[in-house]
Amino acid sequence: MTILVTGGAGFIGANFVYLELKEHPEDRIVCIDKLTYAGNLETLEEAMKYPNFRFEKMDICDREAVFQLFEEEKPDIVVNFAAESHVDRSIEDPGIFLQTNILGTQVLMDASRKYGVKRYHQVSTDEVYGDLPLDRPDLFFTEETPLKTSSPYSSSKAGADLLVNAYHRTFGLPTTISRCSNNYGPYQFPEKLIPLMIANALADKPLPVYGEGLNVRDWLYVEDHCKAIDLIIRDGKVGEVYNIGGHNEMKNIDIVKIICKALDKPESLITHVTDRKGHDMRYAIDPAKIHRELGWLPETMFKDGIQKTIQWYLDHKEWWERIISGEYQNYFEKMYGDRLKDAE
Ligand code: NAD
Ligand code: TYD
């Protein structure tokens, strides 16, 4: 089978590429990524060594290029990770979120229709359900929870989800959608909570906690998310939505304290800063459906996953230090500039 992975130079997409290469060596993995600020080709350096892996720098909104790629590769399965993914950036500049997250999804589904893919999978988020109150710990997001978004980011993801359902119902496109809670693990861009706090703590810089830090997120180790997607694309039911989460709710402030402790840094680095506009209070997934129907369960407990993640950032300082310095953005030019010129 040929699996087209979009956004594979980003955090979750790259982890998914490596899972597929390891678990399904018989499949061909074709990865496209625009290499925005969040995409890092260095992350895929190991994958490049596999003969059954192909990478192309491509914008999912570029209809002509995407259709050409489908013509060449005739993918069996499409897994769409490509997105603008950071809530704070969506508050500063919503436009690119609508462009990539909604219109890019449309381009991929149009190509999927034309070339008759067996499955189009949309990687979505629990943020499409809005938030839950802190004083109702009995409430969880199920697949039936109405979409009720808060940020331009989550609204763009919800817009895409609605379009996916429309393409399924109207055109019969064989779709699935997964909605996962917050991920953490290797290769996460250091603008998100956990890697940002690790990087700042190691540099003895302030740890900026929004507001009181009482907001709750439901954290899942990235590999568990990738395994769930792998199950859904192979055994999931067409037309269905699957929630993914590990019942691991944590307050932001507690996570930052765990990181301080693990790195032997003083909690006095914690600095409470102005809260995010429209900040969602609590996310909590009910993963009963994917457990019941596909037998999925998270394998990594938070107490182990967070230590593994901190250790990964300690062992791969050059990866994130080059990101923070902006140097990684020259990598594509360095690696591919001449080759691309030669091809002209
Ligand atoms: P990320 O920002 O680390 O990676 C996104 C990737 O998409 C980058 O490599 C970027 O270059 C690429 N990209 C952006 N615009 C593109 C375009 N127009 N064409 C092609 N490639 C483009 O994000 P992530 O955290 O890996 O998230 C991946 C997906 O998972 C997103 O769809 C996100 O909404 C979803 N998700 C993320 C989380 C989380 O906690 N990070 C949780 C649930 C769902
Ligand atoms: P983030 O990693 O941006 O994920 P999301 O907003 O998609 O859940 O943020 C996780 C939580 O951490 C969220 O409640 C916002 C908070 N946060 C901070 O307190 N400080 C920070 O510097 C960042 C990036 C996030």
Coordinates of C-alpha atoms and ligand atoms in Angstrom, one line a residue:
M1 CA 0.0 0.0 0.0
T2 CA 1.0 3.6 -0.5
I3 CA 0.2 6.0 2.3
L4 CA 0.4 9.7 1.7
V5 CA 1.3 11.5 4.9
T6 CA 0.9 15.3 4.9
G7 CA 2.7 17.5 7.5
G8 CA 5.2 14.7 8.2
A9 CA 8.0 17.1 9.0
G10 CA 6.0 18.4 12.0
F11 CA 5.7 16.9 15.4
I12 CA 3.0 14.2 15.2
G13 CA 3.4 13.6 11.5
A14 CA 7.1 12.7 11.9
N15 CA 6.3 10.4 14.8
F16 CA 3.7 8.7 12.6
V17 CA 6.1 8.3 9.7
Y18 CA 8.6 6.5 12.0
L19 CA 5.9 4.3 13.4
E20 CA 4.7 3.3 9.9
L21 CA 8.3 2.6 8.7
K22 CA 8.9 0.4 11.7
E23 CA 5.6 -1.4 11.9
H24 CA 4.7 -1.7 8.2
P25 CA 7.9 -2.1 6.2
E26 CA 5.8 -3.5 3.3
D27 CA 4.1 -0.1 2.8
R28 CA 5.4 2.9 0.9
I29 CA 5.3 6.2 2.7
V30 CA 5.0 9.4 0.7
C31 CA 5.3 12.5 2.8
I32 CA 4.5 16.1 1.7
D33 CA 5.2 19.1 3.8
K34 CA 5.4 22.9 3.1
L35 CA 8.2 23.2 5.6
T36 CA 6.6 26.2 7.4
Y37 CA 8.4 27.5 10.5
A38 CA 7.0 24.3 12.2
G39 CA 8.3 21.8 9.7
N40 CA 11.8 20.6 10.1
L41 CA 13.4 18.3 7.5
E42 CA 16.2 17.3 9.9
T43 CA 13.5 15.4 11.8
L44 CA 13.1 13.2 8.8
E45 CA 16.8 12.6 8.2
E46 CA 16.6 8.9 9.3
A47 CA 13.4 8.3 7.3
M48 CA 15.2 9.5 4.1
K49 CA 17.4 6.5 4.3
Y50 CA 14.5 4.1 3.7
P51 CA 13.9 3.1 0.1
N52 CA 10.2 3.0 0.7
F53 CA 10.1 6.6 1.8
R54 CA 9.7 9.7 -0.4
F55 CA 9.6 13.3 0.7
E56 CA 8.4 16.3 -1.4
K57 CA 8.3 19.9 -0.3
M58 CA 4.7 20.8 -1.1
D59 CA 1.9 23.1 0.0
I60 CA -1.4 21.1 0.4
C61 CA -3.2 24.2 -0.9
D62 CA -1.2 23.9 -4.2
R63 CA -3.9 22.1 -6.2
E64 CA -1.8 21.5 -9.3
A65 CA 1.1 20.0 -7.4
V66 CA -1.1 17.9 -5.2
F67 CA -3.0 16.4 -8.2
Q68 CA 0.3 15.7 -10.0
L69 CA 1.6 13.9 -6.9
F70 CA -1.6 11.8 -6.7
E71 CA -1.3 11.0 -10.4
E72 CA 2.3 9.7 -9.8
E73 CA 1.7 7.9 -6.6
K74 CA -1.9 6.8 -6.6
P75 CA -2.0 6.6 -2.8
D76 CA -4.3 4.1 -1.2
I77 CA -4.6 6.0 2.1
V78 CA -4.2 9.7 2.8
V79 CA -3.5 10.9 6.4
N80 CA -3.7 14.6 6.8
F81 CA -1.6 16.0 9.6
A82 CA -0.7 19.2 7.7
A83 CA -2.0 22.3 9.6
E84 CA -1.2 25.5 11.3
S85 CA -1.4 24.2 14.9
H86 CA -0.6 26.9 17.4
V87 CA -3.5 28.6 19.2
D88 CA -1.5 31.7 20.1
R89 CA -0.5 32.3 16.5
S90 CA -4.1 31.9 15.3
I91 CA -5.1 34.7 17.7
E92 CA -2.4 36.9 16.1
D93 CA -3.2 36.0 12.5
P94 CA -6.2 33.8 11.7
G95 CA -5.9 33.9 7.9
I96 CA -3.3 31.3 7.2
F97 CA -5.2 28.9 9.6
L98 CA -8.3 29.1 7.4
Q99 CA -6.2 28.7 4.2
T100 CA -4.2 25.6 5.2
N101 CA -6.6 23.9 7.6
I102 CA -9.8 24.3 5.6
L103 CA -8.9 25.0 2.0
G104 CA -5.9 22.6 2.1
T105 CA -8.2 19.9 3.4
Q106 CA -10.5 20.5 0.4
V107 CA -7.7 20.2 -2.1
L108 CA -6.6 16.9 -0.6
M109 CA -10.1 15.5 -0.6
D110 CA -10.7 16.6 -4.2
A111 CA -7.6 14.7 -5.2
S112 CA -8.7 11.8 -3.1
R113 CA -12.0 11.7 -4.9
K114 CA -10.5 11.9 -8.3
Y115 CA -7.9 9.2 -7.7
G116 CA -10.3 7.0 -5.7
V117 CA -8.3 6.6 -2.5
K118 CA -9.5 3.8 -0.2
R119 CA -9.3 6.0 2.9
Y120 CA -9.0 9.7 3.6
H121 CA -8.1 10.3 7.3
Q122 CA -8.4 13.7 8.9
V123 CA -6.3 14.3 12.0
S124 CA -8.4 16.6 14.1
T125 CA -8.4 17.7 17.7
D126 CA -10.4 17.7 20.9
E127 CA -10.4 21.5 20.7
V128 CA -13.3 21.4 18.2
Y129 CA -15.6 20.6 21.2
G130 CA -14.7 23.8 23.0
D131 CA -14.0 23.5 26.7
L132 CA -15.5 22.0 29.8
P133 CA -16.0 23.7 33.2
L134 CA -13.4 23.0 36.0
D135 CA -16.2 22.3 38.5
R136 CA -17.8 19.4 36.4
P137 CA -15.1 16.6 36.5
D138 CA -17.9 14.2 35.5
L139 CA -18.1 15.7 32.0
F140 CA -16.1 14.4 29.0
F141 CA -16.0 15.0 25.3
T142 CA -17.7 12.1 23.4
E143 CA -18.0 11.8 19.6
E144 CA -21.6 13.2 20.0
T145 CA -20.5 16.3 21.8
P146 CA -21.5 19.3 19.6
L147 CA -18.7 21.3 18.0
K148 CA -18.4 24.6 19.9
T149 CA -15.0 26.2 19.2
S150 CA -13.2 29.0 21.0
S151 CA -10.1 30.0 18.9
P152 CA -9.5 30.7 15.2
Y153 CA -7.3 27.5 15.3
S154 CA -10.1 25.3 16.7
S155 CA -12.6 26.9 14.4
S156 CA -10.5 26.1 11.4
K157 CA -10.1 22.5 12.5
A158 CA -13.9 22.2 13.1
G159 CA -14.5 23.8 9.6
A160 CA -12.4 21.1 8.1
D161 CA -14.1 18.3 10.1
L162 CA -17.5 19.5 8.8
L163 CA -16.2 19.5 5.2
V164 CA -14.8 16.0 5.7
N165 CA -18.3 14.8 6.8
A166 CA -19.8 16.6 3.8
Y167 CA -17.5 14.9 1.4
H168 CA -18.4 11.5 2.9
R169 CA -22.1 12.1 2.8
T170 CA -22.4 14.0 -0.5
F171 CA -19.6 12.3 -2.6
G172 CA -19.2 9.0 -0.8
L173 CA -15.5 9.7 0.0
P174 CA -14.4 7.0 2.4
T175 CA -13.3 9.2 5.3
T176 CA -12.5 8.9 9.0
I177 CA -11.7 11.6 11.5
S178 CA -9.8 11.3 14.8
R179 CA -10.0 13.9 17.6
C180 CA -7.1 13.7 20.0
S181 CA -6.2 15.5 23.2
N182 CA -2.9 17.3 23.8
N183 CA 0.2 15.4 22.7
Y184 CA 3.7 15.5 24.1
G185 CA 6.9 13.7 23.2
P186 CA 9.9 13.9 20.9
Y187 CA 10.1 16.4 18.0
Q188 CA 7.5 18.8 19.4
F189 CA 8.2 22.4 18.3
P190 CA 9.4 24.4 21.3
E191 CA 6.5 26.9 21.2
K192 CA 4.2 24.4 22.8
L193 CA 3.9 24.2 26.6
I194 CA 6.1 21.2 27.5
P195 CA 9.1 21.7 25.1
L196 CA 9.0 25.5 25.7
M197 CA 9.2 25.0 29.5
I198 CA 12.0 22.4 29.1
A199 CA 14.1 24.7 26.9
N200 CA 13.5 27.8 29.1
A201 CA 14.2 26.0 32.3
L202 CA 17.5 24.6 30.9
A203 CA 18.5 28.2 30.0
D204 CA 17.4 29.5 33.4
K205 CA 14.8 31.7 31.6
P206 CA 11.4 32.7 33.1
L207 CA 8.7 30.0 32.6
P208 CA 5.7 31.9 31.3
V209 CA 2.5 30.4 32.7
Y210 CA -0.7 32.0 31.3
G211 CA -2.9 33.3 34.1
E212 CA -3.1 31.2 37.2
G213 CA -2.0 28.0 35.3
L214 CA -5.2 26.2 36.4
N215 CA -6.3 25.3 32.9
V216 CA -6.5 21.5 32.4
R217 CA -5.3 19.5 29.4
D218 CA -5.6 15.8 28.8
W219 CA -2.1 14.7 27.9
L220 CA -1.3 11.8 25.6
Y221 CA 2.2 10.4 24.6
V222 CA 2.5 11.0 20.9
E223 CA 3.3 7.4 20.1
D224 CA 0.0 6.4 21.6
H225 CA -1.8 8.9 19.3
C226 CA 0.1 7.5 16.2
K227 CA -0.8 3.9 17.1
A228 CA -4.5 4.9 17.4
I229 CA -4.4 6.5 13.9
D230 CA -2.7 3.4 12.5
L231 CA -5.5 1.3 13.8
I232 CA -8.2 3.7 12.5
I233 CA -6.8 3.8 8.9
R234 CA -6.6 0.0 8.8
D235 CA -9.6 -1.1 10.8
G236 CA -11.8 1.9 11.5
K237 CA -15.2 2.3 10.1
V238 CA -15.7 4.6 7.1
G239 CA -17.7 7.8 8.0
E240 CA -16.9 7.6 11.7
V241 CA -15.2 9.9 14.2
Y242 CA -12.9 8.5 16.9
N243 CA -11.9 10.4 20.0
I244 CA -8.4 9.6 21.3
G245 CA -7.2 10.4 24.8
G246 CA -5.7 8.7 27.8
H247 CA -7.7 10.0 30.8
N248 CA -4.7 12.0 31.9
E249 CA -5.8 15.4 33.0
M250 CA -3.2 17.8 34.4
K251 CA -3.2 21.5 35.4
N252 CA -0.6 23.5 33.4
I253 CA 1.0 24.7 36.6
D254 CA 1.5 21.1 37.8
I255 CA 3.2 20.2 34.6
V256 CA 5.6 23.1 34.9
K257 CA 6.4 22.1 38.4
I258 CA 7.2 18.6 37.3
I259 CA 9.6 19.9 34.7
C260 CA 11.3 22.2 37.3
K261 CA 11.8 19.2 39.6
A262 CA 13.1 16.8 36.9
L263 CA 15.6 19.4 35.7
D264 CA 16.5 20.5 39.3
K265 CA 15.5 24.1 38.6
P266 CA 13.8 26.4 41.1
E267 CA 10.1 27.1 40.9
S268 CA 10.9 30.7 41.3
L269 CA 11.5 30.7 37.5
I270 CA 7.7 30.3 37.1
T271 CA 6.3 33.7 35.9
H272 CA 2.6 34.2 35.7
V273 CA 1.8 36.2 32.5
T274 CA -1.3 37.7 30.9
D275 CA -3.8 35.0 30.1
R276 CA -4.5 33.8 26.5
K277 CA -7.6 35.5 25.0
G278 CA -10.6 33.1 25.1
H279 CA -8.4 30.5 27.0
D280 CA -10.2 27.1 27.1
M281 CA -10.4 25.9 30.7
R282 CA -10.5 22.1 30.5
Y283 CA -10.3 19.4 27.8
A284 CA -11.1 15.8 28.7
I285 CA -11.7 13.0 26.2
D286 CA -13.9 10.0 26.6
P287 CA -12.0 7.3 24.6
A288 CA -14.6 4.5 25.2
K289 CA -15.5 4.2 21.5
I290 CA -12.0 3.5 20.1
H291 CA -11.3 1.2 23.0
R292 CA -14.5 -0.7 22.4
E293 CA -14.4 -0.9 18.6
L294 CA -10.7 -1.1 17.9
G295 CA -9.2 -2.3 21.2
W296 CA -7.0 0.8 21.5
L297 CA -5.6 1.7 24.9
P298 CA -2.8 4.2 25.8
E299 CA 0.5 2.4 26.6
T300 CA 2.6 5.1 28.1
M301 CA 1.7 6.5 31.5
F302 CA 2.3 10.3 32.0
K303 CA 4.8 9.8 34.7
D304 CA 7.0 7.7 32.4
G305 CA 6.2 9.7 29.2
I306 CA 7.2 13.0 30.7
Q307 CA 10.5 11.6 31.9
K308 CA 11.2 10.1 28.5
T309 CA 10.3 13.4 26.8
I310 CA 12.5 15.5 29.1
Q311 CA 15.4 13.0 28.5
W312 CA 14.8 13.2 24.8
Y313 CA 15.1 17.0 24.9
L314 CA 18.3 16.7 27.0
D315 CA 19.7 14.2 24.5
H316 CA 18.8 16.2 21.4
K317 CA 19.7 19.8 22.4
E318 CA 21.2 20.5 18.9
W319 CA 17.7 19.7 17.4
W320 CA 15.8 22.3 19.4
E321 CA 18.7 24.8 19.8
R322 CA 18.9 25.0 16.0
I323 CA 15.2 25.6 15.9
I324 CA 15.3 28.4 18.5
S325 CA 18.2 30.0 16.6
G326 CA 16.3 29.7 13.3
E327 CA 19.3 27.8 11.7
Y328 CA 17.2 24.7 10.9
Q329 CA 15.4 26.7 8.2
N330 CA 18.5 26.8 6.1
Y331 CA 18.6 23.0 6.1
F332 CA 16.3 22.4 3.1
E333 CA 18.3 24.9 1.0
K334 CA 21.5 23.3 2.1
M335 CA 20.4 19.7 1.5
Y336 CA 18.2 20.3 -1.6
G337 CA 19.0 23.6 -3.1
D338 CA 21.7 22.3 -5.5
R339 CA 19.8 19.2 -6.3
L340 CA 16.7 21.2 -7.2
K341 CA 18.8 23.6 -9.3
D342 CA 20.3 20.5 -11.1
A343 CA 16.8 19.2 -11.8
E344 CA 15.7 22.4 -13.5
Ligands
NAD1 P1 3.1 20.9 13.9 O1 2.8 22.4 13.8 O2 4.2 20.4 14.7 O3 3.3 20.3 12.4 C1 2.5 20.7 11.3 C2 3.2 20.4 10.0 O4 2.4 20.8 8.9 C3 4.5 21.2 9.8 O5 5.6 20.3 9.4 C4 4.2 22.2 8.8 O6 5.4 22.5 8.0 C5 3.2 21.4 7.9 N1 2.3 22.4 7.2 C6 1.7 23.5 7.6 N2 1.1 24.1 6.6 C7 1.2 23.3 5.5 C8 0.7 23.3 4.2 N3 -0.1 24.3 3.8 N4 1.0 22.3 3.3 C9 1.8 21.3 3.7 N5 2.3 21.2 5.0 C10 2.0 22.2 5.9 O7 1.7 20.3 14.3 P2 1.4 18.9 15.2 O8 1.4 19.2 16.6 O9 2.3 17.9 14.6 O10 -0.1 18.6 14.7 C11 -0.3 17.8 13.6 C12 -1.8 17.7 13.4 O11 -2.4 17.1 14.6 C13 -2.6 19.0 13.2 O12 -3.6 18.8 12.2 C14 -3.1 19.3 14.5 O13 -4.3 20.1 14.4 C15 -3.4 17.9 15.1 N6 -3.4 17.8 16.5 C16 -2.4 18.2 17.3 C17 -2.4 18.0 18.7 C18 -1.2 18.4 19.5 O14 -1.3 18.3 20.7 N7 -0.1 18.9 19.0 C19 -3.4 17.4 19.3 C20 -4.5 16.9 18.5 C21 -4.5 17.1 17.1
TYD2 P1 -0.3 24.6 24.1 O1 0.9 23.7 24.2 O2 -0.2 25.8 23.3 O3 -1.5 23.7 23.6 P2 -3.1 24.1 23.5 O4 -3.3 25.5 23.7 O5 -3.4 23.6 22.1 O6 -3.8 23.3 24.5 O7 -0.7 25.1 25.6 C1 -1.1 24.1 26.6 C2 -1.6 24.9 27.8 O8 -0.5 25.6 28.3 C3 -2.7 25.9 27.4 O9 -3.6 26.0 28.5 C4 -1.9 27.2 27.4 C5 -0.8 27.0 28.4 N1 0.5 27.7 28.0 C6 1.1 28.5 29.0 O10 0.6 28.6 30.2 N2 2.3 29.1 28.7 C7 2.9 29.0 27.5 O11 4.0 29.6 27.3 C8 2.2 28.1 26.5 C9 2.8 28.0 25.1 C10 1.1 27.5 26.8

